[in-house]
Coordinates of C-alpha atoms in Angstrom, one line a residue:
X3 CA -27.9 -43.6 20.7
X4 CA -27.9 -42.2 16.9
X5 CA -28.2 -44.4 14.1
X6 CA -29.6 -45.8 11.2
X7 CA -32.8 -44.3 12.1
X8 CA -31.5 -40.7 12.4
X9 CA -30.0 -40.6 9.1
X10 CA -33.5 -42.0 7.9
X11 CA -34.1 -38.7 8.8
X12 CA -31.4 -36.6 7.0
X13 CA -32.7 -34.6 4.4
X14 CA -31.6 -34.8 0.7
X15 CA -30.1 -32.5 -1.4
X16 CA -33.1 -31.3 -3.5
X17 CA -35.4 -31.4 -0.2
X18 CA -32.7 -29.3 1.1
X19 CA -32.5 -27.0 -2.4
X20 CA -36.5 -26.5 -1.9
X21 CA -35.8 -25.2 1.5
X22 CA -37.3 -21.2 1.4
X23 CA -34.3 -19.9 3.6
X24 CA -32.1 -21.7 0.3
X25 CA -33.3 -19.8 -2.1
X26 CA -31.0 -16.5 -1.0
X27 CA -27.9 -18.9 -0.8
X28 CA -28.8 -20.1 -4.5
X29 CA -28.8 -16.3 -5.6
X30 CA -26.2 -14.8 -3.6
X31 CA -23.9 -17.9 -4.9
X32 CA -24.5 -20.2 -7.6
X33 CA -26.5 -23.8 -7.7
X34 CA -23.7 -25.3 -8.7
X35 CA -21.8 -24.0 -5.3
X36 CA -24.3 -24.6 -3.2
X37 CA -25.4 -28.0 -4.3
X38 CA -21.8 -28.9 -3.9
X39 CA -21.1 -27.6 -0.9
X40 CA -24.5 -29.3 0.9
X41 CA -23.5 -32.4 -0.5
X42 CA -20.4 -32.0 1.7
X43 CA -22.0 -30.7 4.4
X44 CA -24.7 -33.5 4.3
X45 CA -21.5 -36.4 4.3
X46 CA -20.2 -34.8 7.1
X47 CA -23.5 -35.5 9.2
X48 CA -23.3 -39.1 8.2
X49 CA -20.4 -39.5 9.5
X50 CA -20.8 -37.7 12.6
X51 CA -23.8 -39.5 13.2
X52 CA -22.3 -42.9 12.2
X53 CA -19.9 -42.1 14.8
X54 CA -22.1 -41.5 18.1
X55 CA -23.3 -37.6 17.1
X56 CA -26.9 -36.0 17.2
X57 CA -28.6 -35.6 13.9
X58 CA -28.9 -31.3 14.0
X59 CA -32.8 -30.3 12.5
X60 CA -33.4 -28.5 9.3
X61 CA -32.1 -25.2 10.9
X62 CA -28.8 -26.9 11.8
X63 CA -27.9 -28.0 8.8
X64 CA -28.0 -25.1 6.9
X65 CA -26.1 -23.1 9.4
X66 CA -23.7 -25.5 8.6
X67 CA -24.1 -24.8 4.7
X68 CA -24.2 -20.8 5.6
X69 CA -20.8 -21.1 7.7
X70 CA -18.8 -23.2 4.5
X71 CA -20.5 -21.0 1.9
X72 CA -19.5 -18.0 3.9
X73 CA -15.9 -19.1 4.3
X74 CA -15.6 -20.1 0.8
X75 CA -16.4 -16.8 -0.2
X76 CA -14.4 -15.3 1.9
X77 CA -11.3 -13.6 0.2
X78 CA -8.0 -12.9 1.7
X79 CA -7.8 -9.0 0.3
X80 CA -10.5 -7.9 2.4
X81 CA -10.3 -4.9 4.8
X82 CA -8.4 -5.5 7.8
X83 CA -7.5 -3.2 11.3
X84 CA -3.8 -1.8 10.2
X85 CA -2.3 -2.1 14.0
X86 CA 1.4 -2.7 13.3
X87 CA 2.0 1.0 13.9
X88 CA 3.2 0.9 9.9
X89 CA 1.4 3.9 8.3
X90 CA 2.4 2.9 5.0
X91 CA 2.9 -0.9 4.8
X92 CA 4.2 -2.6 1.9
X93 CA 2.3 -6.0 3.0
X94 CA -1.1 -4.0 3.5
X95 CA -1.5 -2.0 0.5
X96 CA 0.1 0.8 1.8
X97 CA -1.2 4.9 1.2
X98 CA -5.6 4.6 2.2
X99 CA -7.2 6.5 -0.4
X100 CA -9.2 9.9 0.0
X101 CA -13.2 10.0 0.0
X102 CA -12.6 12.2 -3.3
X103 CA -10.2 9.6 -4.7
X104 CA -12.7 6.5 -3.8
X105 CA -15.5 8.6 -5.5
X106 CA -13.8 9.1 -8.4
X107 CA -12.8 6.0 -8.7
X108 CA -16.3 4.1 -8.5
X109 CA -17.0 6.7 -11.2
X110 CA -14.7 6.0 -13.5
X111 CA -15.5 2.0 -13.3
X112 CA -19.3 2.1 -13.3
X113 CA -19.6 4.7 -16.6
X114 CA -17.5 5.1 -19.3
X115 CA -15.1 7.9 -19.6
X116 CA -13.2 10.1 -21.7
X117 CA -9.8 7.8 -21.0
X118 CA -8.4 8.4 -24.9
X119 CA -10.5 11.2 -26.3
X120 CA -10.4 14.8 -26.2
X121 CA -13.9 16.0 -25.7
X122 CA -12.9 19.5 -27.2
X123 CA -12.1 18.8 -30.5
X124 CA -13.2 15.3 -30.6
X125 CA -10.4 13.9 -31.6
X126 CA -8.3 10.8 -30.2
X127 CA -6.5 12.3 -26.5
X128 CA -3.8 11.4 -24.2
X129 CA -4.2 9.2 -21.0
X130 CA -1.8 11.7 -19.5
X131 CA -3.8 14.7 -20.1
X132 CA -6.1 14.1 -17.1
X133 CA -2.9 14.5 -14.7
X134 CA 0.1 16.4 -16.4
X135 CA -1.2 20.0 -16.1
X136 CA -1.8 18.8 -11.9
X137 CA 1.6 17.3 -11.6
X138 CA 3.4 20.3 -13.8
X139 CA 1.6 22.7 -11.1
X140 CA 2.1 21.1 -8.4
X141 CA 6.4 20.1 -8.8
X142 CA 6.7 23.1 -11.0
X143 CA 7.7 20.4 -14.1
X144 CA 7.9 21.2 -17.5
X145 CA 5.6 17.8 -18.4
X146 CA 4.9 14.8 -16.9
X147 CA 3.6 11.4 -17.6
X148 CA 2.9 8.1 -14.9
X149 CA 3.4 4.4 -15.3
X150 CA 1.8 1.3 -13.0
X151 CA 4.8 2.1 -9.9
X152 CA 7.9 3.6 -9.6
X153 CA 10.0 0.7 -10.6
X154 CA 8.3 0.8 -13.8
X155 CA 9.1 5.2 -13.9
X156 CA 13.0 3.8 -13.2
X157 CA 13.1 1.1 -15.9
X158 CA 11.7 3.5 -18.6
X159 CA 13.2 6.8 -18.0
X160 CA 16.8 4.4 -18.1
X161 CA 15.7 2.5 -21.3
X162 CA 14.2 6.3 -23.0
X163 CA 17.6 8.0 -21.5
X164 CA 20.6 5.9 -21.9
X165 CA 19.8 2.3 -23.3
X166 CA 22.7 1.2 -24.9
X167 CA 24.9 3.5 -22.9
X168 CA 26.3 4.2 -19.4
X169 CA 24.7 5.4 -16.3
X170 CA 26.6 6.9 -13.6
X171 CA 25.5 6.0 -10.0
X172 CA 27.4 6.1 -6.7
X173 CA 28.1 3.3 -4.7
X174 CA 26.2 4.6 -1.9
X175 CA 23.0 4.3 -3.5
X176 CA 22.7 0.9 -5.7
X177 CA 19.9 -0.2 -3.5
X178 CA 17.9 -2.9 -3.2
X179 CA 13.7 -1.9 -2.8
X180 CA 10.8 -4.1 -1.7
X181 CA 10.9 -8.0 -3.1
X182 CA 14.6 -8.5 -3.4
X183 CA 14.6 -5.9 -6.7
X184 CA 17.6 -4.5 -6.8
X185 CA 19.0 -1.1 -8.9
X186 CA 21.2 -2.8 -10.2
X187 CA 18.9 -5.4 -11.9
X188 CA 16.1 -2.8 -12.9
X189 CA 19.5 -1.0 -14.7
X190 CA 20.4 -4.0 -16.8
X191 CA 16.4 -4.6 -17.4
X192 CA 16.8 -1.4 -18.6
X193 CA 19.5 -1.8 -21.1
X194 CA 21.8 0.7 -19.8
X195 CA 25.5 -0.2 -19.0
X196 CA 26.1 0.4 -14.7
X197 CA 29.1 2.7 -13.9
X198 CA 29.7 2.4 -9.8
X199 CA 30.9 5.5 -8.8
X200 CA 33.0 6.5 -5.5
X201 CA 32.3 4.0 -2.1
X202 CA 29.6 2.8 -0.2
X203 CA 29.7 5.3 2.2
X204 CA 31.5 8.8 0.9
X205 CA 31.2 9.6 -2.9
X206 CA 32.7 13.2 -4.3
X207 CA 31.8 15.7 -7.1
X208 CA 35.2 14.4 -8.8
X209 CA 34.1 10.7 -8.9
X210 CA 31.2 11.5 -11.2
X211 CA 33.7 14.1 -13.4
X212 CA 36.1 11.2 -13.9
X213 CA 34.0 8.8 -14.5
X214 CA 31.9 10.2 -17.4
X215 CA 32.9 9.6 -20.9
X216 CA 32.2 9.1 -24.5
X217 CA 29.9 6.7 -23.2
X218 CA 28.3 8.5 -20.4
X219 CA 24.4 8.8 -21.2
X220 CA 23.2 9.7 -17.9
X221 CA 24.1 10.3 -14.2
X222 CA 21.3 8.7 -12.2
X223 CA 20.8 10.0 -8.4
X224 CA 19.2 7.5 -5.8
X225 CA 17.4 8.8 -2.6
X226 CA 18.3 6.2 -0.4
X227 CA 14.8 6.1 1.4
X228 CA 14.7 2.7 2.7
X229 CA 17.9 3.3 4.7
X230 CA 20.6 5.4 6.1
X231 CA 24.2 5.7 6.3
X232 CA 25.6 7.7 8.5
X233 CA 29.2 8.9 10.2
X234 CA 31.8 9.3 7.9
X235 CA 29.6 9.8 4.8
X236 CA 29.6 12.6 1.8
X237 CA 27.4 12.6 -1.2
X238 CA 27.1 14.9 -3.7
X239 CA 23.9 17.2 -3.8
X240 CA 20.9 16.9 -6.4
X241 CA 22.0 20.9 -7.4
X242 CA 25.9 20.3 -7.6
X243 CA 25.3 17.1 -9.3
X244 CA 23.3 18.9 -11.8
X245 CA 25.5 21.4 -12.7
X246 CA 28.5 18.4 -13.4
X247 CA 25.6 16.2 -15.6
X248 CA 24.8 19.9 -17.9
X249 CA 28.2 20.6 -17.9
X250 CA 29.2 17.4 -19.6
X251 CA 26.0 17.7 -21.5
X252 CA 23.8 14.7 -20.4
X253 CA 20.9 15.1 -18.3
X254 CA 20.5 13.9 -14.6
X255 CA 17.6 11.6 -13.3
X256 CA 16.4 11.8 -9.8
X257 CA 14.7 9.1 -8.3
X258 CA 13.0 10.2 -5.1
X259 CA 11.1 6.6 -4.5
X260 CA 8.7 7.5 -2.0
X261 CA 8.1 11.1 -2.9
X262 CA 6.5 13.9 -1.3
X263 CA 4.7 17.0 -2.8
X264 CA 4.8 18.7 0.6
X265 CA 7.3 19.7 3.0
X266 CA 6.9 16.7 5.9
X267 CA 8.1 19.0 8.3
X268 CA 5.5 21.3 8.5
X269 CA 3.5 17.9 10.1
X270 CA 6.1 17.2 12.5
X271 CA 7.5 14.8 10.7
X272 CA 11.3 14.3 9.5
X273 CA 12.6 16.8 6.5
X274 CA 12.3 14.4 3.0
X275 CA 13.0 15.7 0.0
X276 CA 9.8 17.5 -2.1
X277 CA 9.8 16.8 -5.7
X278 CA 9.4 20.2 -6.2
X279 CA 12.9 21.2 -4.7
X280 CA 14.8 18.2 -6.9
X281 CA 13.2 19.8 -10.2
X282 CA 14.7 23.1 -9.0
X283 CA 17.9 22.1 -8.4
X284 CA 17.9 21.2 -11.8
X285 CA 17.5 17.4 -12.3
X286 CA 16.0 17.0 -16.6
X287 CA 13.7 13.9 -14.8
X288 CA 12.2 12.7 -11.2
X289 CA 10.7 9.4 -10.3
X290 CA 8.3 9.2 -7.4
X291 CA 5.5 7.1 -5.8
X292 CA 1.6 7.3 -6.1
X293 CA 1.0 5.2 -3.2
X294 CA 3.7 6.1 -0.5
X295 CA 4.0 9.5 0.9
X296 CA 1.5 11.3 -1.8
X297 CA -1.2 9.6 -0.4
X298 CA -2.9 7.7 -3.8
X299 CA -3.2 4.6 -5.5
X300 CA -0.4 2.9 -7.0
X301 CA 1.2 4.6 -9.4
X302 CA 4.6 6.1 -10.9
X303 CA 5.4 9.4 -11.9
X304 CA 8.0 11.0 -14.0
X305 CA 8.4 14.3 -14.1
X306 CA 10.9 16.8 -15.9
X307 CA 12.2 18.2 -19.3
X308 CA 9.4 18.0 -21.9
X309 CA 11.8 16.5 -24.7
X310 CA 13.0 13.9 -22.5
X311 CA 8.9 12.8 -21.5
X312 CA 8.4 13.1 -25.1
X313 CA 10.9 10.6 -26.1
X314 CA 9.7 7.9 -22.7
X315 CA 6.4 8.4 -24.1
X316 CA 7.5 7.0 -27.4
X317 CA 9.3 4.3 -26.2
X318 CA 7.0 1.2 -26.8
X319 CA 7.1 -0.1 -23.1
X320 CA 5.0 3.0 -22.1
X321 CA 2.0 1.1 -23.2
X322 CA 3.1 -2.3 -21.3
X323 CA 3.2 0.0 -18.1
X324 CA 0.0 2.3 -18.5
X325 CA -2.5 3.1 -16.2
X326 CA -6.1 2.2 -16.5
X327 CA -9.0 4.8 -16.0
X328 CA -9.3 3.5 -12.7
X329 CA -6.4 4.5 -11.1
X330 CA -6.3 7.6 -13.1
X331 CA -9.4 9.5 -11.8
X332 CA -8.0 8.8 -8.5
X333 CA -4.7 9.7 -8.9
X334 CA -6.4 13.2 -10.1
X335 CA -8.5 13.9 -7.4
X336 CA -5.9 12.6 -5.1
X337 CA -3.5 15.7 -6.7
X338 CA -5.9 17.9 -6.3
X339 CA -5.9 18.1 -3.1
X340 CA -2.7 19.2 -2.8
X341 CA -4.0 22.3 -4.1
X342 CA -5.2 23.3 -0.9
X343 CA -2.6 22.6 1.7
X344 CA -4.6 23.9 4.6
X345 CA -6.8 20.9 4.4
X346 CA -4.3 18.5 3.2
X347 CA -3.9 16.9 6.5
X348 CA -7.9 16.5 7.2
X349 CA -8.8 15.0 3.8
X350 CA -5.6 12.6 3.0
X351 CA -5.7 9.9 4.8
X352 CA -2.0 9.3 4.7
X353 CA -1.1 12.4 6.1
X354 CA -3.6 12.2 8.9
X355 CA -2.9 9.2 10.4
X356 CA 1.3 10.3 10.3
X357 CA 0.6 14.0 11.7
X358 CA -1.6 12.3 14.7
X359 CA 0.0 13.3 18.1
X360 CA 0.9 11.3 20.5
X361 CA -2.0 12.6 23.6
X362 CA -4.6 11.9 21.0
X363 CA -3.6 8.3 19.7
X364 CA -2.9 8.0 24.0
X365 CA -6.6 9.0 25.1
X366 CA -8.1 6.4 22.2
X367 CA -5.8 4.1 23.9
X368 CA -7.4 5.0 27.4
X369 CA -10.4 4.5 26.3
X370 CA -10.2 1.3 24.9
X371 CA -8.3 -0.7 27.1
X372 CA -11.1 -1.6 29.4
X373 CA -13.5 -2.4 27.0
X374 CA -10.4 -4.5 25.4
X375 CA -10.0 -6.3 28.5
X376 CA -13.4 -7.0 29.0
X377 CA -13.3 -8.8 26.3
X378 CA -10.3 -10.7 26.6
X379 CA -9.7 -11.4 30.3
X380 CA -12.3 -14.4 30.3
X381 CA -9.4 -16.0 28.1
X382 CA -6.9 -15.6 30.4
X383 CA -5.1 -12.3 28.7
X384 CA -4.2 -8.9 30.5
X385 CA -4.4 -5.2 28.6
X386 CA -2.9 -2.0 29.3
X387 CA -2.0 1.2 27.5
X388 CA 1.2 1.6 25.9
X389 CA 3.7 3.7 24.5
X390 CA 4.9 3.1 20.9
X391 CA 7.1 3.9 18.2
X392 CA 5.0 4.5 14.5
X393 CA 7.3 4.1 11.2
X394 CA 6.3 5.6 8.5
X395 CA 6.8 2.5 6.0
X396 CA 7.8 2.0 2.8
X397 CA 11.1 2.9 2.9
X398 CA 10.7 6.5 3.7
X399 CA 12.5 8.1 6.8
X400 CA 13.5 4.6 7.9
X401 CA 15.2 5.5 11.1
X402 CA 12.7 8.1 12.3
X403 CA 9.8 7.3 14.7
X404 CA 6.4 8.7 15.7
X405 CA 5.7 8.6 19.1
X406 CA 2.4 7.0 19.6
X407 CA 0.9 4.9 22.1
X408 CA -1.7 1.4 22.3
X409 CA -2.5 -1.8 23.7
X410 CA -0.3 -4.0 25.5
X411 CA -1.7 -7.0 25.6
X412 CA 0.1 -10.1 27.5
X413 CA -0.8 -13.7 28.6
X414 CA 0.6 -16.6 30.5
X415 CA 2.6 -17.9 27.9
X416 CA 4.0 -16.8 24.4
X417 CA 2.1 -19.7 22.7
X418 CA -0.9 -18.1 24.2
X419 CA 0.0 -15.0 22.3
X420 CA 0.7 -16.6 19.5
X421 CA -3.0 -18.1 19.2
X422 CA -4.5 -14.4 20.1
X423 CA -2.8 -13.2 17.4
X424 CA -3.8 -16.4 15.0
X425 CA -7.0 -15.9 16.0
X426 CA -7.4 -12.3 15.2
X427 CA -6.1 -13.2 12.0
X428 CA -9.0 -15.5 10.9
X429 CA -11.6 -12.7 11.9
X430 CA -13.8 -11.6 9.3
X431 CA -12.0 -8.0 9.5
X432 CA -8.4 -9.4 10.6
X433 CA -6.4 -7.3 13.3
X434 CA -3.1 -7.3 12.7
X435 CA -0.9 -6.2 15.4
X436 CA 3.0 -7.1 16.0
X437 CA 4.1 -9.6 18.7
X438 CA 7.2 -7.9 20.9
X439 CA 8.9 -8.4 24.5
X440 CA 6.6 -10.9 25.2
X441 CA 2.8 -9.2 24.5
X442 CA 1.2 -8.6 21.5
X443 CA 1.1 -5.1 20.3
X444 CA -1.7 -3.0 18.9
X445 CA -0.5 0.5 17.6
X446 CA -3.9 2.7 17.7
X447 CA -2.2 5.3 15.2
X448 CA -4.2 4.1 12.3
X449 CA -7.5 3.5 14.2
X450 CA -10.1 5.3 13.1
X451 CA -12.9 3.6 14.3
X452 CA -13.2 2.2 18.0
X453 CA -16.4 0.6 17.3
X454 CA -15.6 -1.5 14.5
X455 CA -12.5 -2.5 16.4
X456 CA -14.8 -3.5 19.4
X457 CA -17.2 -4.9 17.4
X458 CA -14.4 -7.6 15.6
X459 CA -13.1 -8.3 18.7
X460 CA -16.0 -9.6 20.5
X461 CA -17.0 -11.8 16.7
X462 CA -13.4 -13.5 17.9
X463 CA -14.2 -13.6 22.0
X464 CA -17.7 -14.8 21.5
X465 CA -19.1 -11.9 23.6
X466 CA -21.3 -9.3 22.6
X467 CA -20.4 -5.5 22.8
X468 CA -22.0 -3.5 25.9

C-alpha cells in the first residue's frame, strides 16, 4: 500500500529544478513555466498516491513534466497531413508555398530589406515596385499594385472607382465568399450605391445599357467561382461588357477571385478564366488571389489602367491593407516562376498536387495500404485502396472533380470512426481526412511524403514503423 511514507519520498520543487535533465526544460521554456507546471505535476502525484497509486521515481516524474510542458507548447497552427482531397482548403491555409517562395521569405524576415527605398537613387521607394513590373509581364497590365486578400482588392478598387456613386452588377453574381461575406456588404463597405441588374439566372447586354445613368460609376463583373448556375442561363461576356462600360464612358472591374495566370487546361484541369485574357478583353481593373490558384501567400492583386491604380494607391485605405516585406518577397519569387511555364508544374506546389494523375496518386495508395493496416488492424479497423474525387477548393471550379484515389478505412461502428478520426487529430502532425458512407477517408492527392505519414501514424497506434 502507498502512503504517507511514499510521499515522504516525493521530491520538491527546487530538488526537482536542480535535476541535470531540468536544466534543458528551464532553457527551452522559461522558470517560471516550468516551476509552474512541476508544481502541478507534483499535486497530481499526491493525490494519486493519497488515493492507492505508486509513487513513479525521479525519471517518472519528469516524464510527466516533459509530456505537460510539451502539450503546453503545443500550438494549434502547426503542420498537418492535408487528406481531405481539398487542394486548396480554406480551413488549412490553402495554396503551399514554393521552396523559392519559403527562401525568400526567411530572407526577408531574418535581414533587413530594401521594403521602402530605392537602392538606385537612394531615395524613399514603393512597396509595389518589387512586384508591378512581374505582374504587368505576366497579365500584360498597364500597372498593378496588391493588398492583404482579395476582399480587401474588391473593397478598394470600389471605394477608388465609384464611392459615392452606383455600381452595376447582375443579379447572377452578388455572391456570398468564404465567412458569410457577402458582395453586397463589401459594396456598401465600400461606399458605392448597389444597382442589381437582370435575374439570378439570365442577365442581357440591355440590362446593363438601361440601367446606367448619371449616376453610373462603374459596372462591376463577378466570376462566380464558388458556384455554378446552369440551364437556362445568359450572361454577358467580360469583352461585350467592356465595350457597353467605354461606351458609356465608365470603366469596368473584373473580379476573377481565385485567379489564374495560366491556362488550367493545359494540366488537365477545367478551363478558368486567365487574368491575362480579362485584361484583354478590355476590363480598366482585375481582382485576383495570391493564395488560390497562383500558388502564393495570401495576397490581393489589382491589376489594370495605370490612372485608375494611381488614384487606389492614393486612397488612404491602401496603407490599412498593405503587405509586409514578408509576404512580398514571396509573392515575387512565387511570380517568377511563372516565367518559365515548362517547370511551373514541378516547382509550384499548387499546381503539382492538382495536375497529379489518377495511376500515380493509385500506386501511392497501393503501397500504403498494408503498412496502414498493419498499423491499424490491432484496433479493430480494416484498410483498402480507394477511388476518390479531389476538389480543387476555394471556390474555384466548384463542380469539377479530379479523379484520384486513397484509403478506405472502416471499423465496426461509426463511433469507432469517429475516435480514429479524433485521435488522428490530437497527433503531433494531425491527419485530417473526411468521414463518408460509413469509413473514414484519406485522399493521398496531397501526400508527398509516405514516411512521415507512417511515421505519425504509428506515434497514434503505439507501434513502431518496420
Amino acid at each position: 500500500m502507498s502512503g504517507p511514507a511514499d510521499l515522504r519520498a516525493l521530491p520538491s520543487v527546487d530538488q526537482m529544478l536542480k535535476a541535470p535533465a531540468a536544466s534543458p526544460l528551464v532553457e527551452r521554456h522559461g522558470r517560471t513555466v516550468v516551476t509552474d507546471e512541476l508544481r502541478t505535476v507534483l499535486g497530481e502525484i499526491r493525490i494519486a498516491v493519497r488515493g492507492g497509486g505508486v509513487l513513479p521515481d525521479e525519471d517518472g516524474i519528469l516524464a510527466s513534466l516533459v509530456s505537460r510542458l510539451d502539450y503546453r507548447d503545443r500550438s494549434n497552427l502547426r503542420p498537418l497531413f492535408n487528406l481531405t482531397g481539398t487542394v486548396l482548403h480554406t480551413n488549412l491555409g490553402r495554396a503551399l508555398l514554393a521552396e523559392e517562395a519559403i527562401a525568400a521569405a526567411i530572407d526577408a524576415m531574418r535581414e533587413a530589406a530594401a521594403l521602402e527605398f530605392d537602392l538606385d537613387t537612394g531615395k524613399r521607394g514603393e512597396r509595389d515596385s518589387h512586384l508591378r513590373e512581374l505582374l504587368c509581364e505576366l497579365t500584360g497590365a498597364e500597372d498593378a499594385t496588391i493588398v492583404n486578400n482579395n476582399a480587401a482588392a474588391v473593397l478598394i478598387a470600389l471605394n477608388s472607382v465609384g464611392a459615392g456613386r452606383q455600381a452595376l452588377v447582375s443579379r447572377g453574381e452578388l455572391i456570398e465568399i468564404g465567412g458569410a461575406f457577402r458582395m453586397p456588404d463589401i459594396m456598401e463597405r465600400a461606399g458605392v450605391d448597389l444597382v442589381e441588374v437582370g435575374t439570378t439566372n439570365r442577365t442581357h447586354a440591355k440590362d446593363y445599357i438601361k440601367a446606367i445613368g448619371p449616376e453610373t460609376a462603374l459596372i462591376l463583373k463577378v466570376h462566380t467561382s464558388n458556384y455554378r448556375i446552369e440551364g437556362f442561363t445568359k450572361e454577358v461576356p467580360g469583352a461585350e461588357l467592356a465595350a457597353i462600360a467605354h461606351e458609356a464612358g465608365v470603366p469596368l472591374l473584373n473580379d476573377l477571385g481565385s485567379g489564374t495566370l495560366v491556362d488550367l487546361s493545359r494540366y488537365g484541369l477545367g478551363k478558368e478564366p486567365t487574368v491575362r485574357e480579362a485584361v484583354a478583353e478590355g476590363a480598366d481593373l482585375v481582382t485576383f488571389s495570391g493564395d488560390k490558384l497562383l500558388g502564393g501567400p495570401q495576397a490581393g492583386f489589382i491589376v489594370g489602367r495605370s490612372d485608375l491604380i494611381a488614384e487606389i494607391n492614393r486612397n488612404p485605405l491602401k496603407r490599412a491593407l498593405r503587405v509586409d516585406k514578408i509576404r512580398i518577397a514571396a509573392t515575387a519569387a512565387t511570380l517568377k516562376l511563372y516565367r518559365d511555364p515548362d517547370r511551373l508544374a514541378s516547382r509550384l506546389p499548387t499546381l503539382r498536387m492538382l495536375s497529379r494523375r489518377e495511376p500515380e496518386v493509385r500506386s501511392q495508395a497501393e503501397r500504403l495500404a498494408p503498412q496502414v493496416e498493419a498499423l491499424l488492424a490491432r484496433k479493430g479497423y480494416a484498410v483498402e485502396v480507394c477511388r476518390c474525387a479531389s476538389q480543387i477548393g476555394s471556390g474555384a471550379l466548384p463542380v469539377d472533380t479530379i479523379p484520384s484515389a486513397g484509403l478506405r478505412i472502416t471499423a465496426s461502428s461509426g463511433s469507432a470512426l469517429e475516435a480514429l478520426a479524433a485521435s488522428f487529430r490530437s497527433l503531433s502532425r494531425p491527419i485530417l481526412g473526411r468521414l463518408r458512407d460509413g469509413a473514414l477517408i484519406l485522399d493521398l492527392r496531397c501526400l508527398s511524403d509516405d514516411a512521415a505519414l507512417l511515421e505519425s501514424l504509428s506515434e497514434g497506434t503505439g507501434h513502431a514503423v518496420a
